[in-house]
Each structure stands twice: as C-alpha cells, then as structure tokens.
Amino acid sequence: MRHAGERTTRRRVPEWLLTTLAALLVFLALIAPPDIQHLTPLAILRIPVEGLLAAALLLVLPARPRRIVALALGSLLGLLTLLRIIQMAFSGIRGRQFDPVFDWPQLGNGVSLLEREIGLLGAFAVAGGAAVLAIAVVLVLALSVGRLARVATNHRRTTGRTVAGLAVIWLVCLTFSVQLAPSLPVASRSVVELAYQAGHQVRTSAENQRQFDAELSAADDTSVVGPLAALRGKDVVFAFVESYGRIALEDPEFAPTVKAVLDDGTRQLDAAGFGSRSGYLTSPVSGGDSWLAHATLQSGLRVANQYSFDKLVESDRLTLTSAFNTDWRTVAVMPANRGPWPAGDYYGFDQIYDEESLDIRSRTYFGFQAPDQYTLSFFQRTERERAGREPVMAEIALVTSHWPWHMIPYLRDWNDVGDGAVFDEPDAGQSASAQVVMLDNARMRDGYRRAIEYSLSTLVSYVQTYGDDDLVLFLLGDHQPPTYLIGENKGLDVPITIVTRDQAVLDQIADWGWETGLRPSPHAPVWPMESFRDRFLTAFSK
C-alpha cells in the first residue's frame, strides 16, 4: 500500500505542477498591464474580473459544453494576449495604439527592416520564432483554461467559495478605487478594456478612413495652383531629416547641443547672406513610417496608414512635385530605397535615385546608413552642376539619423567625398554593432543626438558650400523618434525651416508667422503637415 501511495503521489506532483503553471499563465494573461512602463512586481497584485466571470460560467455548464466553452475562452484569451503584446510593442515604438484594421502591414515592414540590419537569415529566424510563439500562446492558453475548468469542477464547492470571496473583494476594491501600483487598480478589467479599446479603435479607424476616402474622392481644389512665379528659376529642395522631431529641441539630454548646432548654423548662414525662417508641422506618424509623412506633405491629405497611402498613390491628386513639373526638372533622392518604387510614378518625378543608382562605394555606410553628406554631394554634382540644366525641384531623404543610431560619420571636406569610399577610412566616423547599441538605451540616445547634429551640420555646410542666389531649401523632420527612446506623450510635431538668400522669397511667406533662424522656439506656429501643400502653393503662386 505504501508503494501504491508513493506512485500516486509521484503522478500527482506533475499534475499539480501543470495545474499551477496553467493557473499562472492564465492569471498573467488576464492581468497584463496596457504597456511596458507598467510591468512592475506590483502589477500582479490584482484580481481579474474576467477570470471570476469565466469560472462562474464554467462551473454551471454541463460537461460537454463546458469543454467547448473553455477551449473557446482560452483561445480568445490567447488572441487578446497576442494583441496585448503587439499593443505594447507599438506603444513603445510608435507612441500610439496598434490599429487592428490598418497596421498589419507594419509587421511585414518590421521584418524588412530587420533584414537590412541583421541579414536575411536573422530576420527569417526572428519572424519564424515570432510566428511559432504566437501559435504557442493561443494553444497553451486554450489548453490551460481547459485544464483549469476540469480542476475547478472537480472541486466545485471550494472553487465556488473562492470565486464568491474574490468577487466581494473585487467589488470593494472597485468601489474604493484601490491601487497598489499607479494606474493599475486591484479590481482589474484589463481584458475587457483591451477588447473595448480594440473595438473602439476599429470604429475610429473606419470613420477616419471614410473621411479620408471622402476627401480623396472630392474634387481637388487646385485653384491655388499657378505657375509658381515667385520661385521661377529657383532650385527648390525639400530635405527630410529622419527622426528629426520636436523632442530634439526640448529634451534636456538632446536640446543643448542640437540647439547650439542650429544657432551656430543661423549665424554662419546669416554671415553668408542667407535668411531662414522656422516653425513646426504635426506629422501623421511617430517613430517610423516616413513615407506616410512624405505623402502627407506632398498631397495635402493626412496619410496615417498604409491603406490610405495605397489609395492615394492610385489617385490623380495633385502633389507638390507635379505642381513643379511644368518648368522644373523634378527628382527624388532616396538612398534607402531598393528596387522599383511605384509611388514615384504617382508623385511625378522625372528622375528617381535609389540605393543602387547613388552608387556609393563605401562598404560600411550605405542604405539606411548612407552619409547625408554623400547624398547631398551626389545630388549636387549629378543635378545642380549638370551643364545646361533647367531649375530642379528635389525631395531628398537624409537617413543617417535613422534607427538604430549606431553609425555616425564625421563631416568631411566636400572635395573629399567623391564616390563615398572615403567613409571607410579608420577616422571616418563612430560605428558600433547595431545589436550592441539596440540593447543599450543610453547609447541609443547618445547616438540619436549625434546623428541629428550631424545631419543638421551637414545641411548648414551644404548651403555654405554650394548655396547660391537660386537655392531655396526646406529642411524638416518626418516624425518624432520612437517612444522607447524618448518616452510617451511627446507629441507628433517636427521642425520645418526655409533657407534662402532671396529676400523676395521670404517676403512671400511673411504671413506664415515663422520665426527667424534655423531653430523654432516653443512658441513657433504649429500647422498640420497636410496643410502645408496648399499654403505653399498659395504663397508662391502669387
């Protein structure tokens, strides 16, 4: 009998362990906080009402329906847990909630970005691991709820009393708003709130998309479009500085040196006869998706997701580029683009330079790490120094300040830039492994600051070196950097600046209220980015 008892105990121990593990997994899935910042030890000291309701329901169901309902509830909890994980990632990177309707393509974009940083095999391994983990989460939680349902009904009286007692405690905590951790009430409703927020986001996204579709379908008001007479004969350049957000001018860790670069640049350009005016635009995105910001500026519509972008580029809506097509040669310089770029046809560029056609010979700095100085040098010698040329309008993406800020070249003499091989020299810049920098937030923040300083210094140097009476430069950010770098609730504003030697051009925008210099103050005007197109066309078509 003693041996039989020992065998029974040995069988029960694994069962107890499995039951305990199942309970722990289900409990953690039920009380998971809404974002990474709330992942603290006190976050687990909560009572999930969803668990109490599910337990009460399963206790009263007959055996067969109970098994089906338990598996269904577990699977639903698994899917909502996956949504929670994605929400945390989006909140940490984009600074906003994941859109269950329109943000799924971003997962593919993330894999493409990983491929460029860690290679095809590494990106495939990460994507495959994520897919296996997602399936495992749903399967394990479904089986866990099923196991707990069996155990609960085998101990129906004890389970019923426990549920009733916890329900009373939950109601008391709800009544008195008891919290042991900030923003995390003991009376937890995390899963219900997540499902409600997801449903609300779906409704909001659908409404916003209907509004976008209506604006896109409406006749485009092109009455403001004239021959852009105030810019006739000028080279007009729109230079997007990657991740150049308002935070660079306000965060105590970034602002002192970034503002010094801008203020020194203002003095240097003033001495060279250039005037500058600055303000802010509110980007439709944060932390990434630069092409949506570019499309917003170009089209005069707020393009906040890939679905809107795809519909836009299939339309015939006027772009800034197409407004220049009559008397200007229009070009796009996109050092991080690979292969065909269908949106280029919509914008109406005469010439598109991508990673391949830029032909940079550096083995270290290319693609998303292409030095901004090389990009501008290539543009200068290929377009602005071309013999017998017409005026040029250009959209240029400056990507040195692109995530993960681990490779920052030094500004060199422009005559030494050449084919870019010079950036492979030992003293060409500060480089580190992307993996090392990504695991060290302090290094990332320092790299971001230095990258922004490099990009801005390069633009100032370009104007000093190659600027003339015919250059009109708009430099602006595309979006704020990711939330994991700068924290939450930092807004969507990005600086924008015009630089030109022609006072008549600045006079055309006198009513914009932009401030003098390269650095907008905290009180500078803030416009929606989608309003820029019509303001620009109105000002320069006079």
Coordinates of C-alpha atoms in Angstrom, one line a residue, residues 89-526:
A89 CA 5.4 47.0 -29.0
F90 CA 3.5 49.6 -30.9
S91 CA 3.2 51.8 -27.9
G92 CA 6.9 51.5 -27.2
I93 CA 8.0 52.2 -30.7
R94 CA 5.3 54.3 -32.4
G95 CA 3.9 56.0 -29.4
R96 CA 0.3 55.0 -30.2
Q97 CA -2.0 52.1 -30.1
F98 CA -1.9 49.3 -32.7
D99 CA -4.6 49.7 -35.3
P100 CA -6.2 46.3 -35.7
V101 CA -7.6 47.4 -39.1
F102 CA -4.7 49.1 -40.9
D103 CA -1.5 48.3 -39.1
W104 CA -0.9 44.7 -40.0
P105 CA 1.3 45.6 -43.0
Q106 CA 3.7 47.2 -40.4
L107 CA 4.6 43.7 -39.2
G108 CA 6.0 42.9 -42.6
N109 CA 7.8 46.3 -42.8
G110 CA 9.4 45.4 -39.4
V111 CA 10.7 42.2 -40.9
S112 CA 12.1 44.0 -43.9
L113 CA 13.9 46.5 -41.6
L114 CA 15.4 43.7 -39.5
E115 CA 16.6 42.1 -42.7
R116 CA 18.6 45.2 -43.5
E117 CA 20.1 45.3 -40.0
I118 CA 20.8 41.7 -39.2
G119 CA 20.6 39.9 -42.5
L120 CA 18.0 37.7 -44.3
L121 CA 18.7 34.6 -42.1
G122 CA 18.5 36.6 -38.9
A123 CA 15.2 38.3 -40.0
F124 CA 13.8 34.9 -41.1
A125 CA 14.7 33.4 -37.7
V126 CA 13.1 36.3 -35.8
A127 CA 9.9 36.2 -37.9
G128 CA 9.7 32.4 -37.7
G129 CA 10.2 32.4 -34.0
A130 CA 7.5 35.1 -33.6
A131 CA 5.1 33.0 -35.6
V132 CA 5.8 29.9 -33.6
L133 CA 5.4 31.8 -30.4
A134 CA 2.1 33.3 -31.5
I135 CA 0.7 29.9 -32.2
A136 CA 2.0 28.5 -28.9
V137 CA 0.5 31.4 -26.9
V138 CA -3.0 30.6 -28.3
L139 CA -2.6 26.9 -28.0
V140 CA -1.2 26.9 -24.5
L141 CA -3.7 29.3 -23.1
A142 CA -6.6 27.3 -24.6
L143 CA -5.3 24.1 -23.1
S144 CA -4.6 25.9 -19.8
V145 CA -8.2 27.2 -19.5
G146 CA -9.4 23.7 -20.3
R147 CA -7.3 22.1 -17.6
L148 CA -8.4 24.7 -15.0
A149 CA -12.0 24.1 -15.9
R150 CA -11.6 20.4 -15.2
V151 CA -9.9 21.0 -11.9
A152 CA -12.4 23.6 -10.8
T153 CA -15.4 21.4 -11.5
N154 CA -13.7 18.5 -9.6
H155 CA -13.5 20.8 -6.6
R156 CA -16.8 22.7 -7.3
R157 CA -17.6 23.7 -3.7
T158 CA -14.1 25.1 -3.0
T159 CA -13.9 26.9 -6.3
G160 CA -17.4 28.4 -5.9
R161 CA -16.5 29.7 -2.4
T162 CA -13.2 31.1 -3.7
V163 CA -14.8 32.9 -6.6
A164 CA -17.5 34.3 -4.4
G165 CA -15.0 35.6 -1.9
L166 CA -12.8 37.2 -4.6
A167 CA -15.8 38.7 -6.2
V168 CA -16.7 40.5 -2.9
I169 CA -13.1 41.8 -2.6
W170 CA -13.1 42.9 -6.3
L171 CA -16.3 44.9 -5.7
V172 CA -14.9 46.6 -2.6
C173 CA -11.7 47.5 -4.4
L174 CA -13.7 48.8 -7.3
T175 CA -15.9 50.9 -5.0
F176 CA -12.9 52.5 -3.2
S177 CA -10.6 52.6 -6.3
V178 CA -7.9 50.7 -4.6
Q179 CA -4.5 50.8 -6.3
L180 CA -1.2 49.2 -5.3
A181 CA 0.6 50.4 -8.4
P182 CA -0.1 53.7 -10.4
S183 CA -2.9 53.4 -13.0
L184 CA -3.4 49.7 -12.1
P185 CA -6.5 49.2 -10.0
V186 CA -6.7 46.0 -7.9
A187 CA -10.1 45.5 -9.4
S188 CA -8.7 44.6 -12.8
R189 CA -10.7 44.7 -16.0
S190 CA -7.7 44.6 -18.3
V191 CA -9.0 42.1 -20.9
V192 CA -12.4 43.8 -21.1
E193 CA -10.8 47.1 -21.5
L194 CA -8.4 45.7 -24.2
A195 CA -11.4 44.3 -26.1
Y196 CA -13.3 47.5 -25.8
Q197 CA -10.4 49.6 -26.9
A198 CA -9.8 47.4 -29.9
G199 CA -13.4 47.7 -30.9
H200 CA -13.3 51.4 -30.4
Q201 CA -10.1 51.6 -32.5
V202 CA -11.8 49.7 -35.3
R203 CA -14.7 52.1 -35.3
T204 CA -12.5 55.1 -35.1
S205 CA -10.2 53.8 -37.9
A206 CA -13.2 53.1 -40.1
E207 CA -14.6 56.6 -39.6
N208 CA -11.2 58.2 -40.2
Q209 CA -10.8 56.1 -43.3
R210 CA -14.3 57.1 -44.6
Q211 CA -13.3 60.8 -44.1
F212 CA -10.0 60.2 -45.9
D213 CA -11.8 58.5 -48.8
A214 CA -14.3 61.3 -49.0
E215 CA -11.5 63.9 -49.1
L216 CA -9.6 61.9 -51.7
S217 CA -12.8 61.4 -53.8
A218 CA -13.7 65.1 -53.7
A219 CA -12.6 67.4 -56.4
D220 CA -9.1 68.6 -55.5
D221 CA -9.1 72.4 -55.1
T222 CA -6.3 73.3 -57.5
S223 CA -7.5 76.9 -57.8
V224 CA -4.5 78.0 -55.7
V225 CA -2.1 76.5 -58.2
G226 CA -0.5 78.9 -60.6
P227 CA 2.9 78.9 -62.3
L228 CA 4.8 79.2 -59.0
A229 CA 6.0 82.5 -60.4
A230 CA 7.7 83.5 -57.1
L231 CA 10.1 80.5 -57.4
R232 CA 10.8 80.8 -61.1
G233 CA 14.4 79.9 -61.8
K234 CA 15.0 78.6 -58.3
D235 CA 16.3 75.2 -57.2
V236 CA 13.7 74.1 -54.6
V237 CA 14.9 71.3 -52.3
F238 CA 12.7 69.5 -49.7
A239 CA 15.2 67.7 -47.4
F240 CA 13.6 65.3 -44.9
V241 CA 15.8 64.6 -41.9
E242 CA 14.9 61.2 -40.5
S243 CA 13.5 61.2 -37.0
Y244 CA 14.1 65.0 -36.5
G245 CA 11.3 65.7 -34.1
R246 CA 10.5 68.5 -31.7
I247 CA 12.0 66.3 -28.9
A248 CA 15.4 67.1 -30.3
L249 CA 14.9 70.8 -29.3
E250 CA 13.2 70.1 -26.0
D251 CA 14.7 67.0 -24.3
P252 CA 17.3 68.1 -21.7
E253 CA 19.7 65.4 -23.0
F254 CA 19.4 66.4 -26.7
A255 CA 18.5 70.1 -26.7
P256 CA 21.6 71.9 -25.5
T257 CA 23.9 70.6 -28.3
V258 CA 21.3 70.4 -31.0
K259 CA 20.2 73.9 -30.4
A260 CA 23.8 75.0 -30.4
V261 CA 24.2 73.5 -33.8
L262 CA 21.2 75.3 -35.1
D263 CA 22.1 78.6 -33.5
D264 CA 25.7 78.4 -34.8
G265 CA 24.3 77.5 -38.2
T266 CA 22.0 80.5 -38.2
R267 CA 24.9 82.8 -37.5
Q268 CA 27.1 81.2 -40.2
L269 CA 24.3 81.4 -42.8
D270 CA 23.4 85.0 -41.9
A271 CA 27.1 85.9 -42.4
A272 CA 26.9 84.2 -45.9
G273 CA 23.8 86.3 -46.8
F274 CA 21.2 83.6 -46.2
G275 CA 17.9 84.2 -44.3
S276 CA 16.0 81.4 -42.6
R277 CA 12.5 81.1 -41.0
S278 CA 11.2 78.2 -38.9
G279 CA 8.0 76.7 -37.5
Y280 CA 6.5 73.3 -36.8
L281 CA 4.4 70.7 -38.6
T282 CA 2.4 68.0 -37.0
S283 CA 3.3 64.7 -38.6
P284 CA 0.7 62.0 -39.1
V285 CA 3.0 59.4 -37.7
S286 CA 5.6 58.8 -34.9
G287 CA 8.6 56.5 -34.6
G288 CA 8.6 55.4 -38.2
D289 CA 6.6 55.1 -41.5
S290 CA 8.5 58.0 -43.0
W291 CA 6.8 57.5 -46.4
L292 CA 3.4 58.4 -44.8
A293 CA 4.8 61.8 -43.7
H294 CA 6.3 62.4 -47.2
A295 CA 2.9 61.6 -48.8
T296 CA 1.1 63.9 -46.4
L297 CA 3.3 66.8 -47.2
Q298 CA 3.1 66.1 -50.9
S299 CA -0.7 65.5 -51.2
G300 CA -2.2 67.8 -48.7
L301 CA -4.1 64.9 -47.1
R302 CA -3.3 63.3 -43.7
V303 CA -2.0 59.9 -44.7
A304 CA -1.8 58.0 -41.4
N305 CA -1.7 54.3 -42.6
Q306 CA -0.7 52.1 -45.4
Y307 CA -4.2 51.6 -46.7
S308 CA -4.6 55.3 -47.2
F309 CA -1.2 55.5 -48.8
D310 CA -2.1 52.8 -51.3
K311 CA -5.3 54.5 -52.2
L312 CA -3.6 57.9 -52.6
V313 CA -0.9 56.6 -55.0
E314 CA -3.6 55.1 -57.2
S315 CA -5.3 58.5 -57.4
D316 CA -4.6 61.6 -59.6
R317 CA -4.5 64.0 -56.7
L318 CA -2.1 66.9 -57.2
T319 CA 1.3 66.7 -55.5
L320 CA 3.9 69.3 -54.8
T321 CA 6.1 67.5 -57.3
S322 CA 3.5 67.6 -60.1
A323 CA 3.0 71.3 -59.4
F324 CA 6.6 71.9 -60.3
N325 CA 6.6 69.7 -63.4
T326 CA 5.9 72.4 -66.0
D327 CA 9.1 74.5 -65.5
W328 CA 11.3 72.4 -63.3
R329 CA 13.2 69.1 -63.5
T330 CA 11.9 67.0 -60.6
V331 CA 14.0 64.4 -58.8
A332 CA 13.8 62.2 -55.7
V333 CA 17.0 61.1 -53.9
M334 CA 16.1 58.1 -51.7
P335 CA 19.3 56.4 -50.5
A336 CA 17.5 53.7 -48.6
N337 CA 15.1 52.6 -51.4
R338 CA 15.8 49.3 -53.1
G339 CA 14.2 48.2 -56.3
P340 CA 11.1 49.7 -58.0
W341 CA 9.3 52.5 -56.3
P342 CA 5.7 52.6 -57.6
A343 CA 4.8 55.7 -55.6
G344 CA 7.4 57.6 -57.6
D345 CA 5.1 57.5 -60.6
Y346 CA 2.3 59.0 -58.6
Y347 CA 4.4 61.8 -57.3
G348 CA 5.5 62.6 -60.9
F349 CA 9.3 62.7 -60.5
D350 CA 11.3 62.9 -63.7
Q351 CA 14.2 61.1 -62.1
I352 CA 14.5 58.8 -59.0
Y353 CA 17.8 58.0 -57.4
D354 CA 17.7 55.0 -55.1
E355 CA 20.4 53.0 -53.3
E356 CA 21.7 51.4 -56.4
S357 CA 21.8 54.5 -58.6
L358 CA 23.5 56.5 -55.9
D359 CA 26.4 54.1 -56.4
I360 CA 28.1 54.8 -53.1
R361 CA 31.3 52.8 -52.9
S362 CA 31.6 52.6 -49.1
R363 CA 31.4 49.1 -47.7
T364 CA 30.3 50.4 -44.3
Y365 CA 27.9 53.3 -44.9
F366 CA 25.1 52.7 -47.4
G367 CA 21.3 52.2 -47.5
F368 CA 19.9 53.4 -44.2
Q369 CA 23.4 54.3 -43.1
A370 CA 24.2 56.4 -46.2
P371 CA 26.1 59.5 -45.0
D372 CA 23.9 62.6 -45.6
Q373 CA 27.0 64.4 -46.9
Y374 CA 27.4 61.8 -49.7
T375 CA 23.7 62.0 -50.5
L376 CA 23.9 65.8 -50.9
S377 CA 27.2 65.7 -52.7
F378 CA 25.7 63.2 -55.2
F379 CA 22.7 65.4 -55.7
Q380 CA 24.9 68.5 -56.2
R381 CA 27.2 67.0 -58.8
T382 CA 24.5 65.0 -60.6
E383 CA 21.8 67.6 -60.8
R384 CA 22.8 71.1 -59.8
E385 CA 26.2 71.0 -61.5
R386 CA 24.8 69.5 -64.7
A387 CA 25.6 71.6 -67.7
G388 CA 22.7 73.4 -69.5
R389 CA 20.3 72.2 -66.9
E390 CA 16.8 73.6 -66.0
P391 CA 15.9 74.5 -62.4
V392 CA 15.4 71.5 -60.2
M393 CA 12.9 70.6 -57.6
A394 CA 14.1 67.7 -55.3
E395 CA 12.8 65.6 -52.5
I396 CA 15.8 64.2 -50.6
A397 CA 15.7 61.7 -47.7
L398 CA 18.6 62.2 -45.3
V399 CA 18.8 58.9 -43.5
T400 CA 21.9 59.0 -41.3
S401 CA 19.7 59.7 -38.3
H402 CA 17.6 56.5 -39.0
W403 CA 17.3 53.9 -36.2
P404 CA 19.3 52.4 -34.5
W405 CA 21.8 55.3 -34.5
H406 CA 24.9 53.1 -34.3
M407 CA 26.9 54.6 -37.2
I408 CA 27.5 58.3 -37.4
P409 CA 30.1 59.5 -39.9
Y410 CA 32.1 62.7 -39.5
L411 CA 31.6 65.8 -41.7
R412 CA 34.4 65.9 -44.2
D413 CA 35.7 68.4 -46.7
W414 CA 33.2 68.3 -49.6
N415 CA 36.0 67.8 -52.1
D416 CA 37.0 64.6 -50.5
V417 CA 33.6 62.9 -50.6
G418 CA 33.9 61.5 -54.1
D419 CA 32.4 58.1 -54.6
G420 CA 32.0 57.6 -50.8
A421 CA 34.9 55.2 -50.3
V422 CA 36.4 57.8 -48.0
F423 CA 33.9 56.9 -45.4
D424 CA 35.6 53.5 -45.0
E425 CA 38.7 55.1 -43.6
P426 CA 39.5 54.5 -39.9
D427 CA 38.8 58.1 -38.9
A428 CA 35.6 58.3 -41.0
G429 CA 33.1 58.1 -38.1
Q430 CA 31.9 56.4 -35.0
S431 CA 30.5 52.9 -35.6
A432 CA 29.3 50.2 -33.4
S433 CA 27.3 46.9 -33.7
A434 CA 23.6 47.6 -34.2
Q435 CA 22.9 44.7 -31.7
V436 CA 25.1 46.3 -29.0
V437 CA 23.5 49.8 -29.4
M438 CA 19.9 48.4 -29.5
L439 CA 20.5 46.8 -26.1
D440 CA 21.8 50.0 -24.5
N441 CA 19.2 52.8 -24.3
A442 CA 21.8 55.3 -23.2
R443 CA 24.0 54.6 -26.2
M444 CA 21.0 54.8 -28.5
R445 CA 20.0 58.2 -27.1
D446 CA 23.6 59.5 -27.5
G447 CA 23.7 58.1 -31.0
Y448 CA 20.4 59.7 -31.9
R449 CA 21.6 63.1 -30.6
R450 CA 24.9 62.9 -32.5
A451 CA 23.1 61.7 -35.7
I452 CA 20.7 64.7 -35.6
E453 CA 23.6 67.1 -35.0
Y454 CA 25.5 65.5 -38.0
S455 CA 22.5 65.8 -40.3
L456 CA 21.9 69.4 -39.4
S457 CA 25.5 70.4 -39.5
T458 CA 25.8 68.7 -43.0
L459 CA 22.8 70.8 -44.3
V460 CA 24.3 74.0 -43.0
S461 CA 27.7 73.1 -44.5
Y462 CA 26.0 72.2 -47.8
V463 CA 24.3 75.6 -48.0
Q464 CA 27.6 77.4 -47.1
T465 CA 29.5 75.4 -49.8
Y466 CA 27.0 75.2 -52.6
G467 CA 24.3 77.6 -51.8
D468 CA 23.7 80.5 -54.3
D469 CA 21.0 83.1 -55.1
D470 CA 18.9 80.4 -56.7
L471 CA 18.7 77.9 -53.8
V472 CA 15.6 77.5 -51.7
L473 CA 15.9 74.8 -49.1
F474 CA 13.2 73.4 -46.9
L475 CA 14.6 71.2 -44.2
L476 CA 12.2 69.3 -42.0
G477 CA 11.7 66.2 -39.9
D478 CA 9.5 63.4 -40.9
H479 CA 8.4 62.2 -37.5
Q480 CA 9.4 62.0 -33.8
P481 CA 11.8 59.2 -32.8
P482 CA 10.3 56.0 -31.2
T483 CA 8.7 56.1 -27.8
Y484 CA 11.2 53.7 -26.3
L485 CA 13.8 56.3 -26.9
I486 CA 12.1 59.5 -25.8
G487 CA 9.1 58.4 -23.6
E488 CA 5.4 58.7 -24.0
N489 CA 3.2 61.7 -24.9
K490 CA 5.8 63.7 -26.7
G491 CA 3.5 64.7 -29.5
L492 CA 3.9 64.5 -33.3
D493 CA 5.5 67.9 -34.1
V494 CA 8.5 68.2 -36.3
P495 CA 10.6 71.3 -37.1
I496 CA 10.5 72.9 -40.5
T497 CA 12.8 75.6 -41.9
I498 CA 13.2 77.5 -45.1
V499 CA 16.7 78.8 -46.1
T500 CA 17.3 81.1 -49.0
R501 CA 19.4 84.1 -50.0
D502 CA 16.5 85.7 -51.8
Q503 CA 14.6 88.1 -49.5
A504 CA 11.7 88.2 -52.0
V505 CA 11.1 84.5 -51.4
L506 CA 11.0 85.1 -47.6
D507 CA 8.6 88.0 -48.2
Q508 CA 6.1 85.6 -49.8
I509 CA 5.7 83.8 -46.6
A510 CA 5.7 86.8 -44.2
D511 CA 2.1 86.0 -43.2
W512 CA 3.1 82.5 -42.1
G513 CA 4.4 83.8 -38.8
W514 CA 7.5 81.6 -38.9
E515 CA 10.3 82.7 -36.7
T516 CA 13.7 84.0 -37.8
G517 CA 16.5 81.4 -37.7
L518 CA 17.0 77.7 -38.0
R519 CA 15.6 76.9 -34.6
P520 CA 11.9 77.4 -33.9
S521 CA 11.1 78.4 -30.3
P522 CA 8.4 76.6 -28.3
H523 CA 6.0 79.3 -29.3
A524 CA 6.5 79.0 -33.1
P525 CA 3.5 78.3 -35.3
V526 CA 2.3 74.7 -35.5

